[in-house]
PDB file of C-alpha atoms in Angstrom:
ATOM      1  CA  MET A 519     138.431  34.128 145.706  1.00  0.00           C
ATOM      2  CA  PRO A 520     137.914  31.163 148.082  1.00  0.00           C
ATOM      3  CA  CYS A 521     135.622  31.784 151.024  1.00  0.00           C
ATOM      4  CA  SER A 522     137.206  31.397 154.470  1.00  0.00           C
ATOM      5  CA  THR A 523     135.453  28.826 156.655  1.00  0.00           C
ATOM      6  CA  GLU A 524     136.747  30.262 159.935  1.00  0.00           C
ATOM      7  CA  LEU A 525     133.714  31.014 162.109  1.00  0.00           C
ATOM      8  CA  VAL A 526     132.687  34.392 163.517  1.00  0.00           C
ATOM      9  CA  TRP A 527     129.542  35.759 165.110  1.00  0.00           C
ATOM     10  CA  TYR A 528     127.904  38.547 163.118  1.00  0.00           C
ATOM     11  CA  ALA A 529     126.136  40.881 165.566  1.00  0.00           C
ATOM     12  CA  SER A 530     123.174  42.324 163.663  1.00  0.00           C
ATOM     13  CA  TYR A 531     121.272  45.206 165.241  1.00  0.00           C
ATOM     14  CA  GLY A 532     119.175  46.378 162.270  1.00  0.00           C
ATOM     15  CA  SER A 533     117.120  44.675 159.593  1.00  0.00           C
ATOM     16  CA  ASN A 534     119.501  41.704 159.392  1.00  0.00           C
ATOM     17  CA  MET A 535     118.239  40.518 162.761  1.00  0.00           C
ATOM     18  CA  ALA A 536     115.382  39.031 160.706  1.00  0.00           C
ATOM     19  CA  ALA A 537     116.405  35.693 159.198  1.00  0.00           C
ATOM     20  CA  SER A 538     114.334  36.334 156.078  1.00  0.00           C
ATOM     21  CA  ARG A 539     116.194  39.609 155.460  1.00  0.00           C
ATOM     22  CA  LEU A 540     119.668  38.212 156.087  1.00  0.00           C
ATOM     23  CA  ARG A 541     118.951  35.434 153.622  1.00  0.00           C
ATOM     24  CA  TYR A 542     119.104  37.892 150.707  1.00  0.00           C
ATOM     25  CA  TYR A 543     122.664  38.864 151.649  1.00  0.00           C
ATOM     26  CA  LEU A 544     123.584  35.182 151.453  1.00  0.00           C
ATOM     27  CA  THR A 545     121.552  33.901 148.496  1.00  0.00           C
ATOM     28  CA  GLY A 546     121.069  37.143 146.547  1.00  0.00           C
ATOM     29  CA  GLY A 547     117.903  38.754 145.211  1.00  0.00           C
ATOM     30  CA  THR A 548     115.675  41.710 145.999  1.00  0.00           C
ATOM     31  CA  PRO A 549     113.966  41.730 149.410  1.00  0.00           C
ATOM     32  CA  PRO A 550     110.274  42.681 149.538  1.00  0.00           C
ATOM     33  CA  GLY A 551     109.977  46.447 149.932  1.00  0.00           C
ATOM     34  CA  ALA A 552     113.563  47.086 148.826  1.00  0.00           C
ATOM     35  CA  ARG A 553     114.587  49.061 145.756  1.00  0.00           C
ATOM     36  CA  ARG A 554     117.630  47.151 144.527  1.00  0.00           C
ATOM     37  CA  PRO A 555     118.926  43.558 144.499  1.00  0.00           C
ATOM     38  CA  HIS A 556     121.783  42.038 146.479  1.00  0.00           C
ATOM     39  CA  PRO A 557     124.380  39.901 144.670  1.00  0.00           C
ATOM     40  CA  GLY A 558     124.606  37.423 147.555  1.00  0.00           C
ATOM     41  CA  ALA A 559     127.562  35.670 149.185  1.00  0.00           C
ATOM     42  CA  ARG A 560     130.036  33.121 147.882  1.00  0.00           C
ATOM     43  CA  ASP A 561     128.652  30.676 150.437  1.00  0.00           C
ATOM     44  CA  PRO A 562     124.831  30.951 150.396  1.00  0.00           C
ATOM     45  CA  ARG A 563     124.183  28.604 153.308  1.00  0.00           C
ATOM     46  CA  ARG A 564     122.162  29.848 156.256  1.00  0.00           C
ATOM     47  CA  PRO A 565     123.936  30.685 159.554  1.00  0.00           C
ATOM     48  CA  ARG A 566     125.003  27.691 161.613  1.00  0.00           C
ATOM     49  CA  ALA A 567     123.292  29.147 164.688  1.00  0.00           C
ATOM     50  CA  ALA A 568     121.651  32.345 165.905  1.00  0.00           C
ATOM     51  CA  GLN A 569     120.837  33.779 169.309  1.00  0.00           C
ATOM     52  CA  GLY A 570     119.518  36.954 170.858  1.00  0.00           C
ATOM     53  CA  ILE A 571     122.148  39.080 172.594  1.00  0.00           C
ATOM     54  CA  SER A 572     122.385  42.414 174.386  1.00  0.00           C
ATOM     55  CA  ILE A 573     125.393  44.631 173.698  1.00  0.00           C
ATOM     56  CA  PRO A 574     126.479  47.889 175.360  1.00  0.00           C
ATOM     57  CA  GLY A 575     125.897  50.925 173.166  1.00  0.00           C
ATOM     58  CA  GLU A 576     123.172  52.725 171.249  1.00  0.00           C
ATOM     59  CA  VAL A 577     121.310  51.994 168.041  1.00  0.00           C
ATOM     60  CA  TYR A 578     120.113  55.077 166.184  1.00  0.00           C
ATOM     61  CA  PHE A 579     118.532  55.891 162.823  1.00  0.00           C
ATOM     62  CA  ALA A 580     120.319  58.279 160.475  1.00  0.00           C
ATOM     63  CA  ARG A 581     121.199  58.983 156.835  1.00  0.00           C
ATOM     64  CA  SER A 582     118.658  58.345 154.053  1.00  0.00           C
ATOM     65  CA  SER A 583     118.554  54.933 152.439  1.00  0.00           C
ATOM     66  CA  SER A 584     118.011  54.636 148.696  1.00  0.00           C
ATOM     67  CA  LEU A 585     117.085  51.007 149.345  1.00  0.00           C
ATOM     68  CA  TRP A 586     114.281  51.616 151.848  1.00  0.00           C
ATOM     69  CA  GLY A 587     113.722  55.355 152.003  1.00  0.00           C
ATOM     70  CA  GLY A 588     114.143  56.972 155.424  1.00  0.00           C
ATOM     71  CA  GLY A 589     116.808  56.454 158.046  1.00  0.00           C
ATOM     72  CA  ILE A 590     118.576  53.170 158.706  1.00  0.00           C
ATOM     73  CA  ALA A 591     120.135  51.680 161.820  1.00  0.00           C
ATOM     74  CA  PHE A 592     123.672  52.369 162.994  1.00  0.00           C
ATOM     75  CA  PHE A 593     125.417  51.403 166.223  1.00  0.00           C
ATOM     76  CA  ASP A 594     127.611  53.454 168.538  1.00  0.00           C
ATOM     77  CA  PRO A 595     129.426  51.156 171.004  1.00  0.00           C
ATOM     78  CA  ASN A 596     130.612  54.115 173.076  1.00  0.00           C
ATOM     79  CA  ALA A 597     127.200  55.679 173.673  1.00  0.00           C
ATOM     80  CA  PRO A 598     125.225  54.897 176.831  1.00  0.00           C
ATOM     81  CA  GLY A 599     122.510  52.292 176.688  1.00  0.00           C
ATOM     82  CA  VAL A 600     121.996  48.647 175.838  1.00  0.00           C
ATOM     83  CA  THR A 601     121.177  47.392 172.361  1.00  0.00           C
ATOM     84  CA  ALA A 602     119.058  44.347 171.595  1.00  0.00           C
ATOM     85  CA  ALA A 603     120.781  42.447 168.794  1.00  0.00           C
ATOM     86  CA  ARG A 604     121.042  39.030 167.211  1.00  0.00           C
ATOM     87  CA  ALA A 605     124.233  37.049 166.739  1.00  0.00           C
ATOM     88  CA  HIS A 606     124.463  34.894 163.601  1.00  0.00           C
ATOM     89  CA  LEU A 607     127.194  32.246 163.493  1.00  0.00           C
ATOM     90  CA  VAL A 608     128.675  32.458 159.986  1.00  0.00           C
ATOM     91  CA  SER A 609     131.966  31.830 158.258  1.00  0.00           C
ATOM     92  CA  LEU A 610     134.414  34.700 157.939  1.00  0.00           C
ATOM     93  CA  GLY A 611     133.790  34.564 154.201  1.00  0.00           C
ATOM     94  CA  GLN A 612     130.048  34.964 154.700  1.00  0.00           C
ATOM     95  CA  PHE A 613     130.557  37.839 157.126  1.00  0.00           C
ATOM     96  CA  SER A 614     132.931  39.481 154.656  1.00  0.00           C
ATOM     97  CA  ASP A 615     130.393  39.221 151.842  1.00  0.00           C
ATOM     98  CA  ILE A 616     127.540  40.539 154.006  1.00  0.00           C
ATOM     99  CA  ALA A 617     129.720  43.471 155.047  1.00  0.00           C
ATOM    100  CA  ALA A 618     130.807  44.123 151.453  1.00  0.00           C
ATOM    101  CA  GLN A 619     127.198  44.422 150.329  1.00  0.00           C
ATOM    102  CA  GLU A 620     126.428  46.819 153.177  1.00  0.00           C
ATOM    103  CA  MET A 621     129.504  48.820 152.144  1.00  0.00           C
ATOM    104  CA  ARG A 622     128.322  48.875 148.495  1.00  0.00           C
ATOM    105  CA  ARG A 623     131.376  46.828 147.535  1.00  0.00           C
ATOM    106  CA  THR A 624     131.628  43.689 145.426  1.00  0.00           C
ATOM    107  CA  PRO A 625     131.661  40.526 147.589  1.00  0.00           C
ATOM    108  CA  GLY A 626     134.643  38.217 147.286  1.00  0.00           C
ATOM    109  CA  ARG A 627     137.443  39.320 149.631  1.00  0.00           C
ATOM    110  CA  ASP A 628     138.036  38.430 153.268  1.00  0.00           C
ATOM    111  CA  PRO A 629     139.213  41.368 155.401  1.00  0.00           C
ATOM    112  CA  ASP A 630     142.279  41.371 157.606  1.00  0.00           C
ATOM    113  CA  LEU A 631     140.847  41.295 161.129  1.00  0.00           C
ATOM    114  CA  THR A 632     144.172  41.931 162.865  1.00  0.00           C
ATOM    115  CA  ARG A 633     143.523  45.558 163.791  1.00  0.00           C
ATOM    116  CA  ALA A 634     139.884  45.029 164.744  1.00  0.00           C
ATOM    117  CA  LEU A 635     140.686  42.052 166.962  1.00  0.00           C
ATOM    118  CA  ALA A 636     143.579  43.902 168.619  1.00  0.00           C
ATOM    119  CA  THR A 637     141.923  47.293 169.172  1.00  0.00           C
ATOM    120  CA  GLY A 638     138.207  46.597 168.840  1.00  0.00           C
ATOM    121  CA  ARG A 639     137.869  48.811 165.773  1.00  0.00           C
ATOM    122  CA  ASP A 640     139.131  49.188 162.214  1.00  0.00           C
ATOM    123  CA  GLN A 641     137.896  51.883 159.860  1.00  0.00           C
ATOM    124  CA  LEU A 642     138.122  50.327 156.402  1.00  0.00           C
ATOM    125  CA  GLY A 643     136.792  53.433 154.664  1.00  0.00           C
ATOM    126  CA  PRO A 644     134.652  56.550 155.135  1.00  0.00           C
ATOM    127  CA  GLY A 645     131.364  54.922 154.136  1.00  0.00           C
ATOM    128  CA  TRP A 646     128.224  54.262 156.109  1.00  0.00           C
ATOM    129  CA  TYR A 647     129.088  50.720 157.204  1.00  0.00           C
ATOM    130  CA  GLU A 648     132.830  50.672 156.600  1.00  0.00           C
ATOM    131  CA  THR A 649     133.908  50.659 160.257  1.00  0.00           C
ATOM    132  CA  LEU A 650     134.466  47.152 161.586  1.00  0.00           C
ATOM    133  CA  LEU A 651     133.905  46.513 165.307  1.00  0.00           C
ATOM    134  CA  HIS A 652     135.038  43.627 167.494  1.00  0.00           C
ATOM    135  CA  LEU A 653     132.582  43.483 170.401  1.00  0.00           C
ATOM    136  CA  GLY A 654     134.385  40.761 172.313  1.00  0.00           C
ATOM    137  CA  ASP A 655     133.965  37.018 172.033  1.00  0.00           C
ATOM    138  CA  LEU A 656     130.897  34.802 172.340  1.00  0.00           C
ATOM    139  CA  ASP A 657     131.572  31.172 173.228  1.00  0.00           C
ATOM    140  CA  GLY A 658     135.223  31.811 172.364  1.00  0.00           C
ATOM    141  CA  ILE A 659     134.389  33.077 168.858  1.00  0.00           C
ATOM    142  CA  PRO A 660     134.853  36.733 167.774  1.00  0.00           C
ATOM    143  CA  LEU A 661     131.667  38.834 167.804  1.00  0.00           C
ATOM    144  CA  LEU A 662     131.856  41.310 164.920  1.00  0.00           C
ATOM    145  CA  THR A 663     129.699  43.998 163.383  1.00  0.00           C
ATOM    146  CA  PHE A 664     130.044  47.119 161.237  1.00  0.00           C
ATOM    147  CA  THR A 665     128.741  50.663 161.513  1.00  0.00           C
ATOM    148  CA  ALA A 666     129.376  54.309 160.620  1.00  0.00           C
ATOM    149  CA  PRO A 667     132.728  55.885 161.584  1.00  0.00           C
ATOM    150  CA  GLY A 668     131.351  58.706 163.737  1.00  0.00           C
ATOM    151  CA  PRO A 669     129.506  58.791 167.066  1.00  0.00           C
ATOM    152  CA  ALA A 670     125.733  58.896 167.388  1.00  0.00           C
ATOM    153  CA  ASP A 671     125.871  62.479 168.664  1.00  0.00           C
ATOM    154  CA  ALA A 672     127.458  63.627 165.396  1.00  0.00           C
ATOM    155  CA  ALA A 673     124.744  62.107 163.196  1.00  0.00           C
ATOM    156  CA  ASP A 674     121.594  63.849 162.014  1.00  0.00           C
ATOM    157  CA  PRO A 675     118.709  61.630 163.156  1.00  0.00           C
ATOM    158  CA  ASN A 676     116.313  60.486 160.450  1.00  0.00           C
ATOM    159  CA  ALA A 677     113.162  58.450 160.990  1.00  0.00           C
ATOM    160  CA  PRO A 678     113.014  54.998 159.392  1.00  0.00           C
ATOM    161  CA  ALA A 679     110.372  53.964 156.874  1.00  0.00           C
ATOM    162  CA  GLY A 680     107.608  51.621 157.962  1.00  0.00           C
ATOM    163  CA  PRO A 681     108.741  48.538 155.981  1.00  0.00           C
ATOM    164  CA  TYR A 682     112.242  48.854 157.416  1.00  0.00           C
ATOM    165  CA  LEU A 683     110.917  49.232 160.957  1.00  0.00           C
ATOM    166  CA  ARG A 684     108.761  46.128 160.493  1.00  0.00           C
ATOM    167  CA  LEU A 685     111.865  44.109 159.659  1.00  0.00           C
ATOM    168  CA  LEU A 686     113.570  45.242 162.849  1.00  0.00           C
ATOM    169  CA  ALA A 687     110.450  44.276 164.754  1.00  0.00           C
ATOM    170  CA  ARG A 688     110.426  40.825 163.181  1.00  0.00           C
ATOM    171  CA  GLY A 689     114.083  40.337 164.043  1.00  0.00           C
ATOM    172  CA  LEU A 690     113.543  41.378 167.652  1.00  0.00           C
ATOM    173  CA  GLN A 691     110.659  38.943 167.991  1.00  0.00           C
ATOM    174  CA  GLU A 692     112.671  36.116 166.450  1.00  0.00           C
ATOM    175  CA  ALA A 693     115.790  36.792 168.508  1.00  0.00           C
ATOM    176  CA  HIS A 694     114.334  37.775 171.864  1.00  0.00           C
ATOM    177  CA  ASP A 695     110.801  36.348 171.774  1.00  0.00           C
ATOM    178  CA  TRP A 696     109.417  39.758 172.700  1.00  0.00           C
ATOM    179  CA  GLU A 697     105.737  40.597 172.788  1.00  0.00           C
ATOM    180  CA  PRO A 698     104.563  43.297 170.335  1.00  0.00           C
ATOM    181  CA  ALA A 699     104.283  45.836 173.161  1.00  0.00           C
ATOM    182  CA  GLU A 700     107.928  45.259 174.118  1.00  0.00           C
ATOM    183  CA  VAL A 701     109.024  45.663 170.508  1.00  0.00           C
ATOM    184  CA  SER A 702     107.039  48.891 170.126  1.00  0.00           C
ATOM    185  CA  ALA A 703     108.449  50.324 173.341  1.00  0.00           C
ATOM    186  CA  TYR A 704     112.017  49.549 172.287  1.00  0.00           C
ATOM    187  CA  LEU A 705     111.811  50.842 168.718  1.00  0.00           C
ATOM    188  CA  SER A 706     109.860  54.006 169.508  1.00  0.00           C
ATOM    189  CA  GLN A 707     112.503  55.243 171.958  1.00  0.00           C
ATOM    190  CA  LEU A 708     115.480  54.875 169.614  1.00  0.00           C
ATOM    191  CA  ARG A 709     117.133  58.065 168.415  1.00  0.00           C
ATOM    192  CA  GLY A 710     115.722  58.939 165.003  1.00  0.00           C
ATOM    193  CA  ALA A 711     112.487  57.055 165.617  1.00  0.00           C
ATOM    194  CA  ARG A 712     111.761  58.937 168.827  1.00  0.00           C
ATOM    195  CA  GLY A 713     109.263  61.707 168.137  1.00  0.00           C
ATOM    196  CA  ALA A 714     108.482  60.378 164.653  1.00  0.00           C
ATOM    197  CA  TRP A 715     107.227  56.928 165.646  1.00  0.00           C
ATOM    198  CA  SER A 716     105.214  56.832 168.860  1.00  0.00           C
ATOM    199  CA  HIS A 717     104.616  53.637 170.803  1.00  0.00           C
ATOM    200  CA  ALA A 718     101.066  53.610 169.423  1.00  0.00           C
ATOM    201  CA  ALA A 719     102.217  54.202 165.839  1.00  0.00           C
ATOM    202  CA  VAL A 720     104.712  51.338 165.981  1.00  0.00           C
ATOM    203  CA  SER A 721     102.070  49.089 167.546  1.00  0.00           C
ATOM    204  CA  GLU A 722      99.673  49.945 164.712  1.00  0.00           C
ATOM    205  CA  LEU A 723     102.402  49.275 162.147  1.00  0.00           C
ATOM    206  CA  LEU A 724     103.040  45.839 163.612  1.00  0.00           C
ATOM    207  CA  ALA A 725      99.339  45.050 163.850  1.00  0.00           C
ATOM    208  CA  ASP A 726      98.885  45.879 160.157  1.00  0.00           C
ATOM    209  CA  ALA A 727     101.695  43.459 159.309  1.00  0.00           C
ATOM    210  CA  ALA A 728     100.268  40.619 161.402  1.00  0.00           C
TER     211      ALA A 728
END
């Protein structure tokens, strides 16, 4: 199916904040540390632009990923707090194919955004990342992301694996130009990581990766 060239901002709050990680959703392949390949998008080009953003709501770690092992990041826009994220300017077709891969679907179809743009939310299915969110507009272009259908309070927290946490750290540094201490402070206080990853443990993890 042809890939729509209409532009949207993809608000990434997890591992896809890192440009090197997002690339696999566009070009295909198996990321380092991952356990399965991604088929890639119809349009493999890199995002037209990217910028660090802050969005109201909470990032938390839950479920258990067969790809990484450990919990993975989800976003609750109705929970208190502010989330550090990264907006990637992509075509609707690219966003659709990224979302499809996160939803364990086959890339190739562009979703109908009518409900999400009108109400801010559209649950496309019961799966982990099958709830589409419209977080407003950025520079007049829709800011979209996807997450789990339920609230953070209803999820069972689960600590992320080290390789996954390193990717989030890399994305935060790329998007927000944070120092390692700022990254460690942010990640260690997130629900799911809190209590399992101390500030010192995250700092050591990042130092080992340097």
